[in-house]
Amino acid sequence: MSSTEQGTSSAAPAEPTTAPESAAAPEVPESFYYVHGKDKVVHKVSAGALQHSALIHGMISNLGYTEEQAKANPFPFENIDGDILQMVVDWCNQHKGKPTPPEDTNLPKQKEKLFDLVLAVNYLEIKELLTYCCKQVAMMVKGKSPEEIREIWMIPTDAEDEAAEKEAKKRAGKEAAGETAAAAGDAK
Amino acid sequence: MPINILSLPSKDLQYALDCMDIGDLVAFSLCSKRTKNLVESSNRQLYRFAVLVYENRIRFEMDVGTIETIYDRVFLDIFDFYIIRLGDRTQVWMRQEFNRSDWIAHLMNIFNDSMITFLSIENDSLSYLDTIKLFFSKMSHPSYQ
């Protein structure tokens, strides 16, 4: 015991004779689950860290996997890039069982990664991380002019929107006509 | 590399808009009709919405927050064809097809649910009257000067 600790303990009330309950109780071994992204690299994540994801938490609750079963059947997230899933796993591990701080400075600064992260986090239903990511997206255009915002966020002009809408209508019309012709062919 | 914000899931896009400052939100609303509609449907509430009519311009002062804490404030000076955002980085936003009434209509539309809390008219020329009339229906109480 250090001198500081000794000093503190002498001033403190007498310690209870029995050991604290938490120390006496046998520790419950933490269960782990496995996830993989598009790159098939498997990440081992504790159930505590995965609590952040409402989607995975729901999957775990419904499946009732044992650790062996979980190891043999990693949760596949084929729509998420490996590096993005790694970021999500790291974030969940860092914030396991901790209250989430109001700001998170560890998020990626590269815009394209941030966008993929938003999509992944939205899919995995990690509310706190989604909040940080959306704030980061908003920060991209802080103090920018409409022209700069249009460029950063790839916003089409009204003319481009109208042209895209016309094109979509034309395509839908063609598809509908094709389906009608196919149905008529089937009837014959 | 730019990102396509409009392809985000609508809930996330809405949250990103909720995180934006008022001035940035106005700038975003000026990008296209679609972005204007998005800002309009985000229903951002202003705590204080003051309009000051001067000889050569109309100033909009918009605050977000509460009486204790104003955490976001923007000043916009409206002219024909352009608007000036005052602040650390003063900006001029141009719209050749806009006149003063169009700017005002745009701003009143995007903050549709917010009432004007203060109106000061320091120019009583008749040419301005039609423009000023736009404000009367949005007054929260008759406290104009």
Short mmCIF file of C-alpha atoms in Angstrom, two decimals:
data_model
loop_
_atom_site.label_atom_id
_atom_site.label_comp_id
_atom_site.label_asym_id
_atom_site.label_seq_id
_atom_site.Cartn_x
_atom_site.Cartn_y
_atom_site.Cartn_z
CA MET A 1 0.00 0.00 0.00
CA SER A 2 1.38 3.41 -0.85
CA SER A 3 1.84 6.16 1.72
CA THR A 4 -1.05 8.13 0.26
CA GLU A 5 -3.34 5.14 0.49
CA GLN A 6 -2.25 4.50 4.08
CA GLY A 7 -2.97 8.09 5.01
CA THR A 8 -6.40 7.92 3.46
CA SER A 9 -7.28 4.62 5.11
CA SER A 10 -6.27 5.83 8.57
CA ALA A 11 -8.65 8.79 8.29
CA ALA A 12 -11.46 6.65 6.91
CA PRO A 13 -13.93 4.74 9.10
CA ALA A 14 -12.96 1.18 10.10
CA GLU A 15 -13.19 -1.24 7.23
CA PRO A 16 -15.81 -3.97 7.45
CA THR A 17 -14.48 -7.31 8.63
CA THR A 18 -16.10 -9.25 5.81
CA ALA A 19 -14.86 -8.89 2.27
CA PRO A 20 -16.99 -6.72 -0.04
CA GLU A 21 -19.78 -8.62 -1.76
CA SER A 22 -18.44 -7.96 -5.24
CA ALA A 23 -15.09 -9.54 -4.41
CA ALA A 24 -16.73 -12.60 -2.82
CA ALA A 25 -19.14 -13.24 -5.68
CA PRO A 26 -17.71 -15.50 -8.35
CA GLU A 27 -17.10 -13.57 -11.55
CA VAL A 28 -19.39 -14.53 -14.39
CA PRO A 29 -17.24 -15.26 -17.42
CA GLU A 30 -17.90 -12.81 -20.20
CA SER A 31 -19.42 -14.32 -23.33
CA PHE A 32 -18.06 -13.48 -26.73
CA TYR A 33 -19.61 -13.38 -30.16
CA TYR A 34 -18.14 -13.17 -33.63
CA VAL A 35 -18.93 -10.92 -36.54
CA HIS A 36 -17.53 -10.54 -40.03
CA GLY A 37 -17.92 -8.01 -42.81
CA LYS A 38 -17.47 -8.09 -46.58
CA ASP A 39 -13.80 -9.10 -46.21
CA LYS A 40 -14.74 -12.22 -44.13
CA VAL A 41 -12.27 -11.24 -41.39
CA VAL A 42 -13.83 -12.45 -38.15
CA HIS A 43 -13.88 -10.09 -35.14
CA LYS A 44 -14.33 -11.40 -31.61
CA VAL A 45 -16.51 -9.03 -29.60
CA SER A 46 -17.80 -9.31 -26.05
CA ALA A 47 -21.51 -9.38 -25.40
CA GLY A 48 -21.06 -6.22 -23.31
CA ALA A 49 -19.59 -4.30 -26.24
CA LEU A 50 -22.26 -5.62 -28.59
CA GLN A 51 -24.98 -4.22 -26.32
CA HIS A 52 -24.50 -0.95 -28.22
CA SER A 53 -25.96 -2.51 -31.35
CA ALA A 54 -29.71 -2.99 -31.03
CA LEU A 55 -29.64 -5.23 -34.12
CA ILE A 56 -26.95 -7.63 -32.84
CA HIS A 57 -28.31 -7.52 -29.31
CA GLY A 58 -31.70 -8.59 -30.66
CA MET A 59 -30.09 -11.36 -32.72
CA ILE A 60 -28.23 -12.67 -29.65
CA SER A 61 -31.35 -12.58 -27.49
CA ASN A 62 -33.36 -14.45 -30.09
CA LEU A 63 -30.75 -17.06 -30.94
CA GLY A 64 -29.56 -18.02 -27.47
CA TYR A 65 -26.16 -19.14 -28.83
CA THR A 66 -23.56 -20.86 -26.68
CA GLU A 67 -20.01 -19.58 -27.14
CA GLU A 68 -19.13 -22.60 -29.32
CA GLN A 69 -22.14 -22.06 -31.53
CA ALA A 70 -21.34 -18.35 -31.77
CA LYS A 71 -17.76 -19.13 -32.79
CA ALA A 72 -18.91 -21.55 -35.46
CA ASN A 73 -21.50 -19.10 -36.79
CA PRO A 74 -20.15 -15.55 -36.89
CA PHE A 75 -22.80 -12.95 -37.65
CA PRO A 76 -22.32 -12.06 -41.32
CA PHE A 77 -22.56 -8.42 -42.36
CA GLU A 78 -21.79 -8.71 -46.04
CA ASN A 79 -22.96 -5.17 -46.71
CA ILE A 80 -20.31 -3.63 -44.44
CA ASP A 81 -16.68 -3.16 -45.51
CA GLY A 82 -14.12 -4.87 -43.30
CA ASP A 83 -12.37 -1.64 -42.24
CA ILE A 84 -15.68 -0.01 -41.39
CA LEU A 85 -16.76 -2.99 -39.30
CA GLN A 86 -13.38 -2.85 -37.56
CA MET A 87 -14.06 0.81 -36.65
CA VAL A 88 -17.49 -0.10 -35.31
CA VAL A 89 -16.08 -2.99 -33.26
CA ASP A 90 -13.31 -0.75 -31.87
CA TRP A 91 -15.84 1.91 -30.91
CA CYS A 92 -18.09 -0.66 -29.19
CA ASN A 93 -15.09 -2.04 -27.26
CA GLN A 94 -13.92 1.45 -26.22
CA HIS A 95 -17.37 2.37 -24.96
CA LYS A 96 -18.25 -0.96 -23.37
CA GLY A 97 -20.22 -0.37 -20.18
CA LYS A 98 -19.26 3.32 -20.13
CA PRO A 99 -21.52 6.33 -20.44
CA THR A 100 -20.99 7.81 -23.87
CA PRO A 101 -19.25 11.21 -23.85
CA PRO A 102 -20.96 14.19 -25.53
CA GLU A 103 -18.24 14.37 -28.22
CA ASP A 104 -16.20 11.63 -29.82
CA THR A 105 -12.96 12.67 -31.44
CA ASN A 106 -11.99 9.18 -32.62
CA LEU A 107 -14.30 9.15 -35.60
CA PRO A 108 -12.80 9.01 -39.09
CA LYS A 109 -12.02 12.34 -40.68
CA GLN A 110 -12.14 11.01 -44.26
CA LYS A 111 -15.52 11.94 -45.67
CA GLU A 112 -16.08 8.78 -47.70
CA LYS A 113 -15.34 6.59 -44.68
CA LEU A 114 -17.67 8.65 -42.53
CA PHE A 115 -20.47 8.16 -45.02
CA ASP A 116 -19.95 4.37 -45.07
CA LEU A 117 -19.78 4.43 -41.30
CA VAL A 118 -23.15 6.22 -41.09
CA LEU A 119 -24.74 3.56 -43.31
CA ALA A 120 -23.17 0.70 -41.30
CA VAL A 121 -24.08 2.20 -37.95
CA ASN A 122 -27.60 2.88 -39.12
CA TYR A 123 -27.90 -0.77 -40.21
CA LEU A 124 -26.47 -2.07 -36.94
CA GLU A 125 -28.67 0.33 -34.97
CA ILE A 126 -25.97 1.86 -32.76
CA LYS A 127 -27.78 4.99 -31.67
CA GLU A 128 -24.97 6.85 -29.87
CA LEU A 129 -22.44 6.30 -32.62
CA LEU A 130 -24.99 7.35 -35.22
CA THR A 131 -25.49 10.58 -33.30
CA TYR A 132 -21.75 11.32 -33.38
CA CYS A 133 -21.49 10.46 -37.07
CA CYS A 134 -24.42 12.67 -38.05
CA LYS A 135 -22.90 15.55 -36.08
CA GLN A 136 -19.65 15.00 -37.95
CA VAL A 137 -21.53 15.06 -41.26
CA ALA A 138 -23.15 18.37 -40.27
CA MET A 139 -19.73 19.79 -39.30
CA MET A 140 -18.48 19.25 -42.87
CA VAL A 141 -20.44 22.25 -44.08
CA LYS A 142 -20.03 24.55 -41.10
CA GLY A 143 -19.73 28.14 -42.33
CA LYS A 144 -19.89 27.14 -46.00
CA SER A 145 -21.77 28.89 -48.80
CA PRO A 146 -24.60 27.17 -50.76
CA GLU A 147 -22.19 26.55 -53.67
CA GLU A 148 -19.63 24.93 -51.37
CA ILE A 149 -22.31 22.84 -49.68
CA ARG A 150 -23.59 21.68 -53.06
CA GLU A 151 -20.09 20.51 -53.94
CA ILE A 152 -19.28 18.83 -50.60
CA TRP A 153 -22.61 17.02 -50.33
CA MET A 154 -23.07 16.36 -54.05
CA ILE A 155 -26.43 18.10 -54.21
CA PRO A 156 -27.92 18.13 -57.70
CA THR A 157 -29.30 21.39 -59.11
CA ASP A 158 -33.05 21.72 -59.74
CA ALA A 159 -32.43 21.13 -63.45
CA GLU A 160 -30.53 17.92 -62.70
CA ASP A 161 -33.28 16.77 -60.32
CA GLU A 162 -35.92 17.41 -62.97
CA ALA A 163 -33.93 15.54 -65.63
CA ALA A 164 -33.45 12.58 -63.26
CA GLU A 165 -37.16 12.57 -62.44
CA LYS A 166 -38.10 12.59 -66.15
CA GLU A 167 -35.65 9.76 -66.78
CA ALA A 168 -37.08 7.73 -63.87
CA LYS A 169 -40.65 8.27 -65.15
CA LYS A 170 -39.62 7.22 -68.65
CA ARG A 171 -37.94 4.08 -67.29
CA ALA A 172 -40.95 3.24 -65.12
CA GLY A 173 -43.25 3.68 -68.13
CA LYS A 174 -41.09 1.35 -70.22
CA GLU A 175 -40.99 -1.26 -67.46
CA ALA A 176 -44.78 -1.08 -67.03
CA ALA A 177 -45.24 -1.47 -70.78
CA GLY A 178 -42.87 -4.45 -70.77
CA GLU A 179 -44.77 -6.11 -67.93
CA THR A 180 -48.10 -5.55 -69.70
CA ALA A 181 -46.71 -7.09 -72.89
CA ALA A 182 -45.33 -10.06 -70.93
CA ALA A 183 -48.66 -10.57 -69.15
CA ALA A 184 -50.48 -10.45 -72.50
CA GLY A 185 -48.03 -13.02 -73.89
CA ASP A 186 -48.64 -15.30 -70.91
CA ALA A 187 -52.42 -15.00 -71.36
CA LYS A 188 -52.09 -16.20 -74.96
CA MET B 1 -14.01 13.36 -51.85
CA PRO B 2 -17.60 14.61 -51.62
CA ILE B 3 -20.39 12.52 -50.14
CA ASN B 4 -23.94 12.23 -51.37
CA ILE B 5 -25.91 13.44 -48.38
CA LEU B 6 -29.27 12.99 -50.06
CA SER B 7 -28.69 9.24 -50.33
CA LEU B 8 -28.50 8.85 -46.55
CA PRO B 9 -31.44 7.12 -44.88
CA SER B 10 -34.03 9.82 -44.19
CA LYS B 11 -33.77 9.49 -40.40
CA ASP B 12 -29.99 10.04 -40.49
CA LEU B 13 -30.30 12.89 -42.95
CA GLN B 14 -32.85 14.50 -40.66
CA TYR B 15 -30.56 14.08 -37.67
CA ALA B 16 -27.64 15.62 -39.58
CA LEU B 17 -29.88 18.60 -40.41
CA ASP B 18 -30.87 18.88 -36.76
CA CYS B 19 -27.17 19.19 -35.89
CA MET B 20 -26.61 22.10 -38.29
CA ASP B 21 -26.38 25.75 -37.31
CA ILE B 22 -29.18 28.02 -38.48
CA GLY B 23 -26.91 29.87 -40.94
CA ASP B 24 -25.69 26.59 -42.45
CA LEU B 25 -29.27 25.38 -42.68
CA VAL B 26 -30.26 28.51 -44.62
CA ALA B 27 -27.29 27.97 -46.97
CA PHE B 28 -28.32 24.34 -47.44
CA SER B 29 -31.91 25.37 -48.20
CA LEU B 30 -30.60 27.55 -51.05
CA CYS B 31 -28.94 24.62 -52.85
CA SER B 32 -32.12 23.34 -54.56
CA LYS B 33 -35.88 22.93 -54.20
CA ARG B 34 -35.31 19.54 -52.67
CA THR B 35 -33.00 20.87 -49.97
CA LYS B 36 -35.41 23.72 -49.30
CA ASN B 37 -38.22 21.19 -48.74
CA LEU B 38 -35.98 19.17 -46.43
CA VAL B 39 -35.21 22.21 -44.27
CA GLU B 40 -38.88 23.17 -44.26
CA SER B 41 -39.92 19.71 -43.07
CA SER B 42 -37.23 19.70 -40.37
CA ASN B 43 -39.41 22.23 -38.48
CA ARG B 44 -36.51 24.04 -36.86
CA GLN B 45 -37.84 26.39 -34.23
CA LEU B 46 -36.38 29.83 -33.62
CA TYR B 47 -36.38 31.31 -30.17
CA ARG B 48 -36.12 34.87 -31.46
CA PHE B 49 -36.88 36.01 -34.97
CA ALA B 50 -36.31 39.74 -35.41
CA VAL B 51 -36.78 41.71 -38.62
CA LEU B 52 -35.31 45.19 -39.01
CA VAL B 53 -36.27 47.14 -42.10
CA TYR B 54 -33.59 49.69 -43.02
CA GLU B 55 -33.30 52.18 -45.85
CA ASN B 56 -31.36 49.90 -48.18
CA ARG B 57 -31.71 46.43 -46.68
CA ILE B 58 -33.76 44.18 -44.44
CA ARG B 59 -31.96 42.45 -41.60
CA PHE B 60 -33.06 39.10 -40.22
CA GLU B 61 -31.75 38.16 -36.78
CA MET B 62 -32.46 34.59 -35.82
CA ASP B 63 -31.67 32.95 -32.49
CA VAL B 64 -31.97 29.34 -31.43
CA GLY B 65 -31.96 28.35 -27.79
CA THR B 66 -33.74 29.55 -24.68
CA ILE B 67 -33.93 32.80 -22.74
CA GLU B 68 -30.99 31.60 -20.61
CA THR B 69 -28.80 30.30 -23.40
CA ILE B 70 -28.71 31.48 -26.96
CA TYR B 71 -26.52 28.86 -28.54
CA ASP B 72 -26.82 29.82 -32.15
CA ARG B 73 -27.42 33.22 -33.75
CA VAL B 74 -27.36 34.34 -37.36
CA PHE B 75 -27.62 37.75 -38.99
CA LEU B 76 -28.70 37.99 -42.62
CA ASP B 77 -28.87 41.25 -44.58
CA ILE B 78 -31.24 40.99 -47.51
CA PHE B 79 -30.87 42.97 -50.71
CA ASP B 80 -32.17 42.39 -54.23
CA PHE B 81 -30.28 39.51 -55.93
CA TYR B 82 -28.12 38.76 -52.91
CA ILE B 83 -28.03 38.15 -49.20
CA ILE B 84 -25.13 38.75 -46.81
CA ARG B 85 -24.45 36.38 -43.94
CA LEU B 86 -22.66 38.36 -41.29
CA GLY B 87 -20.28 36.71 -38.88
CA ASP B 88 -16.71 35.46 -38.48
CA ARG B 89 -16.67 34.68 -42.16
CA THR B 90 -18.98 37.15 -43.89
CA GLN B 91 -20.42 35.67 -47.06
CA VAL B 92 -22.42 36.93 -50.00
CA TRP B 93 -24.94 34.47 -51.42
CA MET B 94 -26.21 35.39 -54.88
CA ARG B 95 -29.46 34.45 -56.60
CA GLN B 96 -29.91 36.43 -59.80
CA GLU B 97 -33.58 35.47 -60.09
CA PHE B 98 -34.42 36.56 -56.52
CA ASN B 99 -35.62 39.95 -55.40
CA ARG B 100 -36.07 41.06 -51.79
CA SER B 101 -39.57 39.58 -51.55
CA ASP B 102 -38.32 36.20 -52.82
CA TRP B 103 -35.58 36.09 -50.18
CA ILE B 104 -38.07 36.94 -47.47
CA ALA B 105 -40.59 34.37 -48.72
CA HIS B 106 -37.82 31.75 -48.79
CA LEU B 107 -36.74 32.44 -45.22
CA MET B 108 -40.30 32.64 -43.92
CA ASN B 109 -41.08 29.32 -45.62
CA ILE B 110 -38.14 27.39 -44.23
CA PHE B 111 -38.88 28.59 -40.70
CA ASN B 112 -42.57 28.30 -41.26
CA ASP B 113 -43.55 27.54 -37.69
CA SER B 114 -41.56 30.41 -36.21
CA MET B 115 -43.28 33.70 -35.58
CA ILE B 116 -41.57 37.08 -35.88
CA THR B 117 -40.94 38.25 -32.34
CA PHE B 118 -39.71 41.75 -33.19
CA LEU B 119 -40.24 44.04 -36.16
CA SER B 120 -38.58 47.41 -36.56
CA ILE B 121 -39.33 49.59 -39.57
CA GLU B 122 -36.89 52.41 -40.09
CA ASN B 123 -37.90 53.10 -43.65
CA ASP B 124 -41.51 54.02 -44.37
CA SER B 125 -41.26 54.56 -48.11
CA LEU B 126 -44.29 53.25 -49.98
CA SER B 127 -42.20 51.18 -52.35
CA TYR B 128 -41.37 48.95 -49.40
CA LEU B 129 -44.89 48.50 -48.15
CA ASP B 130 -45.74 45.39 -50.14
CA THR B 131 -42.61 43.67 -48.89
CA ILE B 132 -43.25 44.64 -45.30
CA LYS B 133 -46.83 43.37 -45.49
CA LEU B 134 -45.37 39.86 -45.74
CA PHE B 135 -44.30 40.13 -42.12
CA PHE B 136 -47.56 41.15 -40.51
CA SER B 137 -49.27 37.78 -40.71
CA LYS B 138 -46.26 36.20 -38.98
CA MET B 139 -46.08 38.52 -36.02
CA SER B 140 -46.37 36.72 -32.69
CA HIS B 141 -47.62 39.90 -30.97
CA PRO B 142 -47.87 43.51 -32.16
CA SER B 143 -44.56 44.76 -30.76
CA TYR B 144 -43.25 46.53 -33.84
CA GLN B 145 -41.55 49.91 -33.76
#
